[in-house]
PDB file of C-alpha atoms and ligand atoms in Angstrom:
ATOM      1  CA  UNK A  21     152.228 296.649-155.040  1.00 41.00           C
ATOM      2  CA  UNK A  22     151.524 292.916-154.231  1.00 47.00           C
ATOM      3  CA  UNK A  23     149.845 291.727-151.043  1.00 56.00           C
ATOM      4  CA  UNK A  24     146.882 292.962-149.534  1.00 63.00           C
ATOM      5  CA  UNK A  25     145.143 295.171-152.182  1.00 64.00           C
ATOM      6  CA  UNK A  26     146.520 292.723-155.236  1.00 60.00           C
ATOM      7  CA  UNK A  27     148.332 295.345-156.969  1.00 57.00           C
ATOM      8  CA  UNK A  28     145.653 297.492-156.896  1.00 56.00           C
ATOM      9  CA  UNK A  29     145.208 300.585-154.567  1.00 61.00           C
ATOM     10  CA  UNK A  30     141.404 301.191-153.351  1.00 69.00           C
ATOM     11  CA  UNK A  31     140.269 304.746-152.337  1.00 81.00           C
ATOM     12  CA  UNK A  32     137.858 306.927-153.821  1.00 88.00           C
ATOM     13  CA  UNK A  33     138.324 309.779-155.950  1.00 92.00           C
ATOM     14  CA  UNK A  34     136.656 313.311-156.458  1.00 94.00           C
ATOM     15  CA  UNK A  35     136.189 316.109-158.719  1.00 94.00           C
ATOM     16  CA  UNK A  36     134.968 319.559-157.796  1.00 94.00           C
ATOM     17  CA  UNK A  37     132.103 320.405-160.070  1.00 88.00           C
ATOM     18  CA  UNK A  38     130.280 323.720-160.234  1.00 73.00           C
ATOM     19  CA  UNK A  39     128.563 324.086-163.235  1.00 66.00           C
ATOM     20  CA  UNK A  40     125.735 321.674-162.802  1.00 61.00           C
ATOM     21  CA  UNK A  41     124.663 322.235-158.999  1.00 59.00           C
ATOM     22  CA  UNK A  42     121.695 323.312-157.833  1.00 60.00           C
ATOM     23  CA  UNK A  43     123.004 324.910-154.853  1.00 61.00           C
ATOM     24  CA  UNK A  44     125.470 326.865-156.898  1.00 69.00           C
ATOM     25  CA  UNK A  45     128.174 325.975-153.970  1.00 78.00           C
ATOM     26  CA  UNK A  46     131.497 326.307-155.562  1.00 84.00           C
ATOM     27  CA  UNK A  47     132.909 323.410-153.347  1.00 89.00           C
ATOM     28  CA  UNK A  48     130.246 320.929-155.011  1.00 92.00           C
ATOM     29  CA  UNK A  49     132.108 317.850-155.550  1.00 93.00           C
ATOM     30  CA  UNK A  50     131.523 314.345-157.069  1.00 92.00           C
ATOM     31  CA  UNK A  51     132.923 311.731-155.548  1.00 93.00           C
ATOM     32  CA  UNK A  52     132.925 307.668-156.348  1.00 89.00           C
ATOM     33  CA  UNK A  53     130.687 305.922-154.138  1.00 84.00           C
ATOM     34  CA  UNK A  54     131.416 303.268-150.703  1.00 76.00           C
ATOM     35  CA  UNK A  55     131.624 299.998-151.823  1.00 69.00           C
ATOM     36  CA  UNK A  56     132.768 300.875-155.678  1.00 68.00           C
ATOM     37  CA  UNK A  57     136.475 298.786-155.232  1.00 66.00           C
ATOM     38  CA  UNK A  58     135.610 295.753-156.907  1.00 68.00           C
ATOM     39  CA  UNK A  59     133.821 297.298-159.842  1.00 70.00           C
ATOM     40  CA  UNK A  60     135.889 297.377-163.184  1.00 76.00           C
ATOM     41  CA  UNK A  61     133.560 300.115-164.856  1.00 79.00           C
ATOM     42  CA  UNK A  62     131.888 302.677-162.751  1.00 79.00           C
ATOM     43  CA  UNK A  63     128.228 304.139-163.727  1.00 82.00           C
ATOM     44  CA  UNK A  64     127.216 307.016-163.184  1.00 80.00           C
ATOM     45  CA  UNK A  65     124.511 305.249-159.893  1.00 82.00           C
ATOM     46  CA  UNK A  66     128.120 304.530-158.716  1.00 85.00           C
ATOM     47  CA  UNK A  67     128.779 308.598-157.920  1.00 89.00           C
ATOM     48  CA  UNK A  68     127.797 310.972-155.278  1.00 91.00           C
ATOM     49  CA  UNK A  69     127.423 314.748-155.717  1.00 91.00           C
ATOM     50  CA  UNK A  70     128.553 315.887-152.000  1.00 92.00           C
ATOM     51  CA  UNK A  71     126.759 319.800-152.573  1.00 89.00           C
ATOM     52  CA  UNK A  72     127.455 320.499-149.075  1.00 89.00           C
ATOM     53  CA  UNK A  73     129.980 319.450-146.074  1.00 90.00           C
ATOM     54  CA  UNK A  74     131.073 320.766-143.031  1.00 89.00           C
ATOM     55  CA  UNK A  75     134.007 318.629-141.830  1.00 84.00           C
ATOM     56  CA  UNK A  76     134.185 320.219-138.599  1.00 81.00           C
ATOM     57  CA  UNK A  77     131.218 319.310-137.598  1.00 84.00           C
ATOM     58  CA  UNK A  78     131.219 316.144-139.354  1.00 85.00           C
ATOM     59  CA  UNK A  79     127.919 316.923-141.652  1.00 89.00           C
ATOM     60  CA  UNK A  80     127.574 316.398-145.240  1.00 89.00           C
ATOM     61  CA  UNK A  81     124.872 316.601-147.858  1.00 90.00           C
ATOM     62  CA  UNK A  82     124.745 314.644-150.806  1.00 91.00           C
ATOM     63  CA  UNK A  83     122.749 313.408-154.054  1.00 89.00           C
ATOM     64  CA  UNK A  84     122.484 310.257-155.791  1.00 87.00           C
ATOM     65  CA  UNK A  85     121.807 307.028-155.687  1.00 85.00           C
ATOM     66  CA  UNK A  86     125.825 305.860-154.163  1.00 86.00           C
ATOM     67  CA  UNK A  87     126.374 306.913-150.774  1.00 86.00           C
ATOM     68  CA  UNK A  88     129.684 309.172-149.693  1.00 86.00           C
ATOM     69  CA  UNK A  89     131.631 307.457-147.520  1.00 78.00           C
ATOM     70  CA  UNK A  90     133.266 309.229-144.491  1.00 73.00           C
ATOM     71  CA  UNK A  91     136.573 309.608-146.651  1.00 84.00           C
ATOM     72  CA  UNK A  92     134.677 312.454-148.597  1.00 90.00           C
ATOM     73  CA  UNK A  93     134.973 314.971-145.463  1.00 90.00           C
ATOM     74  CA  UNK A  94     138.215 314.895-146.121  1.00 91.00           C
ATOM     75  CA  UNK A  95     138.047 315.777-149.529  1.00 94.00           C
ATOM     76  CA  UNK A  96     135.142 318.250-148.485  1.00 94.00           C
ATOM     77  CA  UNK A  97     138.062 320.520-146.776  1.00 95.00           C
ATOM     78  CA  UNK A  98     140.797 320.265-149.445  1.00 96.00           C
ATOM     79  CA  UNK A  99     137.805 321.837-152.148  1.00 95.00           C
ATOM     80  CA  UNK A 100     136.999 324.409-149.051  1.00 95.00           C
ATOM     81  CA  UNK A 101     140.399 325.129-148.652  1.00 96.00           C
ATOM     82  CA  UNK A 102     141.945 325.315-151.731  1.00 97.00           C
ATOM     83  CA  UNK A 103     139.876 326.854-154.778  1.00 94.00           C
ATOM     84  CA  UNK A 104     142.167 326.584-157.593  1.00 95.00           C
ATOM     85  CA  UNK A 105     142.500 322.612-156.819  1.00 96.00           C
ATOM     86  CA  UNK A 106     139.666 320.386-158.419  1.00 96.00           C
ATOM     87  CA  UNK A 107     140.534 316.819-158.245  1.00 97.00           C
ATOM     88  CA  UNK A 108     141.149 314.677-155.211  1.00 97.00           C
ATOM     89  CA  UNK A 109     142.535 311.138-154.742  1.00 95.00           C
ATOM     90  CA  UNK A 110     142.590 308.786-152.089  1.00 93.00           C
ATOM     91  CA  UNK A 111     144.537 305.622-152.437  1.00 92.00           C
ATOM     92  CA  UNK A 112     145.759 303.065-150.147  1.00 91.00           C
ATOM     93  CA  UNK A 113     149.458 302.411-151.317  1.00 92.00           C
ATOM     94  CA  UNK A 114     151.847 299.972-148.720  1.00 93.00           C
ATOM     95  CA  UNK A 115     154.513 301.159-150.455  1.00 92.00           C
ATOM     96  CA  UNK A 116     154.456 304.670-150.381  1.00 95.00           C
ATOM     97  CA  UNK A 117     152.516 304.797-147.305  1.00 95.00           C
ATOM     98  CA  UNK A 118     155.373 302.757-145.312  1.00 95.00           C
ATOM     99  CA  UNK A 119     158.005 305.420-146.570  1.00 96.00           C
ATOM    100  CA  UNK A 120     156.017 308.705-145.946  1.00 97.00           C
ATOM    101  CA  UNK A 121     158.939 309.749-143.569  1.00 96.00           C
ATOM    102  CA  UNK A 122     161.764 308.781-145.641  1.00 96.00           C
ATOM    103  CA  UNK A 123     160.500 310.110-148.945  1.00 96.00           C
ATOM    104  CA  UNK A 124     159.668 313.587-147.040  1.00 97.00           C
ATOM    105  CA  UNK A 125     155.985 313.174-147.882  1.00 98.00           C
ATOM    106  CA  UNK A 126     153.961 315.755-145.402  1.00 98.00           C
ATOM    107  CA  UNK A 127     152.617 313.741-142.697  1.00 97.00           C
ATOM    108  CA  UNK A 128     149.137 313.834-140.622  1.00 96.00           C
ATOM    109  CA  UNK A 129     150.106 312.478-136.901  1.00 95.00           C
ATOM    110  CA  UNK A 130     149.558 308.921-136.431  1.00 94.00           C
ATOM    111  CA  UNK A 131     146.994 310.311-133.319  1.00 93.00           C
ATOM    112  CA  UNK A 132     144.403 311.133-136.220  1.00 90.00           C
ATOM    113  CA  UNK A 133     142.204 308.876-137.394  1.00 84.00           C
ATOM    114  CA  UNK A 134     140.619 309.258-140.760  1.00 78.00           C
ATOM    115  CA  UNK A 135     137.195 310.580-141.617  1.00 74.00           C
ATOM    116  CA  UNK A 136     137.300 312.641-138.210  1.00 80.00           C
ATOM    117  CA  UNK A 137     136.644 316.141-137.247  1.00 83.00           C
ATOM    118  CA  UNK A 138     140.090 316.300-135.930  1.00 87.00           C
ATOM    119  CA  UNK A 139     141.110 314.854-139.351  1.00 88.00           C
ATOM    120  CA  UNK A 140     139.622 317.521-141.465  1.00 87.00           C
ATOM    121  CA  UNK A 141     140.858 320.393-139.289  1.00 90.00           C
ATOM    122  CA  UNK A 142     144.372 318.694-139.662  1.00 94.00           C
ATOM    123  CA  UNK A 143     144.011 318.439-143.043  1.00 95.00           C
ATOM    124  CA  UNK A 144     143.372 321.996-143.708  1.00 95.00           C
ATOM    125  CA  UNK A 145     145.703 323.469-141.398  1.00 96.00           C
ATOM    126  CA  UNK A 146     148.861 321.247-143.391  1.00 97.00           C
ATOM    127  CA  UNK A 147     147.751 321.978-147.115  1.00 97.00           C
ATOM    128  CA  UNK A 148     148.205 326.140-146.744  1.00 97.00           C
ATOM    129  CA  UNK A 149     151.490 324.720-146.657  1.00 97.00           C
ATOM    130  CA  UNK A 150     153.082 326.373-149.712  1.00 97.00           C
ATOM    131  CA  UNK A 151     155.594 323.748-149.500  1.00 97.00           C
ATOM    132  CA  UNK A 152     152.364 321.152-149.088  1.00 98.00           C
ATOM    133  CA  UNK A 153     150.697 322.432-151.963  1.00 97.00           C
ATOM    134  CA  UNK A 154     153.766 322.002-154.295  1.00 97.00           C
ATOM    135  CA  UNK A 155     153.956 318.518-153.290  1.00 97.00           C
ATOM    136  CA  UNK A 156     150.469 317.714-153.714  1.00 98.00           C
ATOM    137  CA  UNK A 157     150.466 314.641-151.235  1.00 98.00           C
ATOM    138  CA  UNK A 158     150.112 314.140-147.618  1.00 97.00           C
ATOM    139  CA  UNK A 159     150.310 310.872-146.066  1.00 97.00           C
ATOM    140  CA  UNK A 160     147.965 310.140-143.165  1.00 95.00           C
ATOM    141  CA  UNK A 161     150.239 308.021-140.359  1.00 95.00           C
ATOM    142  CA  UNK A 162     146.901 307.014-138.381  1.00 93.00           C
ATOM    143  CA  UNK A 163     145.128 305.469-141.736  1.00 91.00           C
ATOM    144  CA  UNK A 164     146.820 302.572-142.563  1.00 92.00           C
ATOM    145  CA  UNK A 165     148.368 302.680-146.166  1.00 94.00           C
ATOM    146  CA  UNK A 166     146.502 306.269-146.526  1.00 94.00           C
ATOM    147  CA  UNK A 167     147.562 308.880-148.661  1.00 95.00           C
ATOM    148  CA  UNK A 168     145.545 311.469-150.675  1.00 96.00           C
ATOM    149  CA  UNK A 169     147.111 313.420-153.414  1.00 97.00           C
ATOM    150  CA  UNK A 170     145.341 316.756-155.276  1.00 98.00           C
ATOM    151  CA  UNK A 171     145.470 318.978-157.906  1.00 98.00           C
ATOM    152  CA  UNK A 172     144.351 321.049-160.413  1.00 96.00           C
ATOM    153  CA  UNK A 173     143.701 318.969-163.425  1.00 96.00           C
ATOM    154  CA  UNK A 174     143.823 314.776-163.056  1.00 96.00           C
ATOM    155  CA  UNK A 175     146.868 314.624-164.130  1.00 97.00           C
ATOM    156  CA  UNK A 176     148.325 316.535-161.202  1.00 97.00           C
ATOM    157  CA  UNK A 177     146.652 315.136-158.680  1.00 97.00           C
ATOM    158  CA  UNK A 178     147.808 311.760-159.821  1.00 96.00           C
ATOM    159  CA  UNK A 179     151.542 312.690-160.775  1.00 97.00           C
ATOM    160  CA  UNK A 180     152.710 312.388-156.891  1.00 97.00           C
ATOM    161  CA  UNK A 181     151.114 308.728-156.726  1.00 95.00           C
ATOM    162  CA  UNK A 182     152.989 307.907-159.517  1.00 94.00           C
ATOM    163  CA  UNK A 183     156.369 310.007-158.582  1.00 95.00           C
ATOM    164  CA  UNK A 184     156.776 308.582-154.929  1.00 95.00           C
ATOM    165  CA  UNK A 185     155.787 305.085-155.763  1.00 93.00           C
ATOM    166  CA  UNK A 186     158.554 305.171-158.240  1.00 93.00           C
ATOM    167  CA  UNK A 187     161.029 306.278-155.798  1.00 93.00           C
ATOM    168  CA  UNK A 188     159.611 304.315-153.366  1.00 91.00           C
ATOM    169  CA  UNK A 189     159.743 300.947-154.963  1.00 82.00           C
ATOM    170  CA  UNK A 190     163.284 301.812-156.845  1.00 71.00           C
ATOM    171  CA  UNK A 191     164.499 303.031-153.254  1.00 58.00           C
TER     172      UNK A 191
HETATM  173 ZN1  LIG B   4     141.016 305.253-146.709  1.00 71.81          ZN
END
């Protein structure tokens, strides 16, 4: 992926994590902080615990000393919306991201722009997709280069990344 992001493909990722929150919110996540690109090694200052969100109305809660960015609403809802899944990644990926259509990758309207309310009830609404879930992408046509993948472990949520950028780049 040359260009732009210099092979590299910023985002921020999350993990839904129960067992240490005070609010005892099952949809608790942690989620890497705004502004964490550039750093090689993240700390744990470089984190925020998100223990409550309500995408709809655009609210969220969080702890720590990193701030969430707007990007974690839409992580918020996936955790909300889908209890078995427990990790969440956005990346920004040219390559895949210019193929969505082609490659069959579940699409978000080009209309929505990320980190909105509009966004988040999208978002939920397109992952009770059976289909969707299987997948375990959606592309986002109205956030330049934006995709977010899920799962249940790491390693699913980051197989798609790695499935449709191969097909993408061998295509
Ligand atoms: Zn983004």
């Amino acid at each position: 992926m040359p260009g732009r992001y210099q092979g590299y493909g910023f985002g921020n990722l999350s993990q839904r994590l129960t067992a240490f929150t005070p609010a005892h919110n099952p949809n608790c996540f942690l989620i890497t902080g705004t502004q964490t690109g550039a750093l090689a090694h993240l700390r744990s200052a470089d984190y925020a615990l998100v223990t409550n969100a309500c995408p709809t109305q655009n609210q969220l809660t969080a702890e720590g000393l990193a701030a969430p960015s707007s990007e974690a609403l839409s992580h918020a809802v996936i955790y909300q919306t889908l209890p078995h899944i427990n990790f969440v990644f956005h990346v920004h990926c040219p390559t895949i991201w210019q193929l969505s259509q082609q490659l069959a990758i579940p699409c978000l309207p080009a209309s929505l722009a990320y980190g909105t309310p509009a966004m988040a009830t999208a978002i939920a609404s397109i992952i009770k997709d059976k289909q969707v879930q299987t997948q375990g992408i959606i592309s986002m046509l109205g956030h330049e280069d934006g995709l977010i993948s899920f799962g249940e472990t790491a390693e699913k949520a980051g197989w798609p990344l790695i499935h449709y950028w191969l097909l993408a780049d061998n295509g």
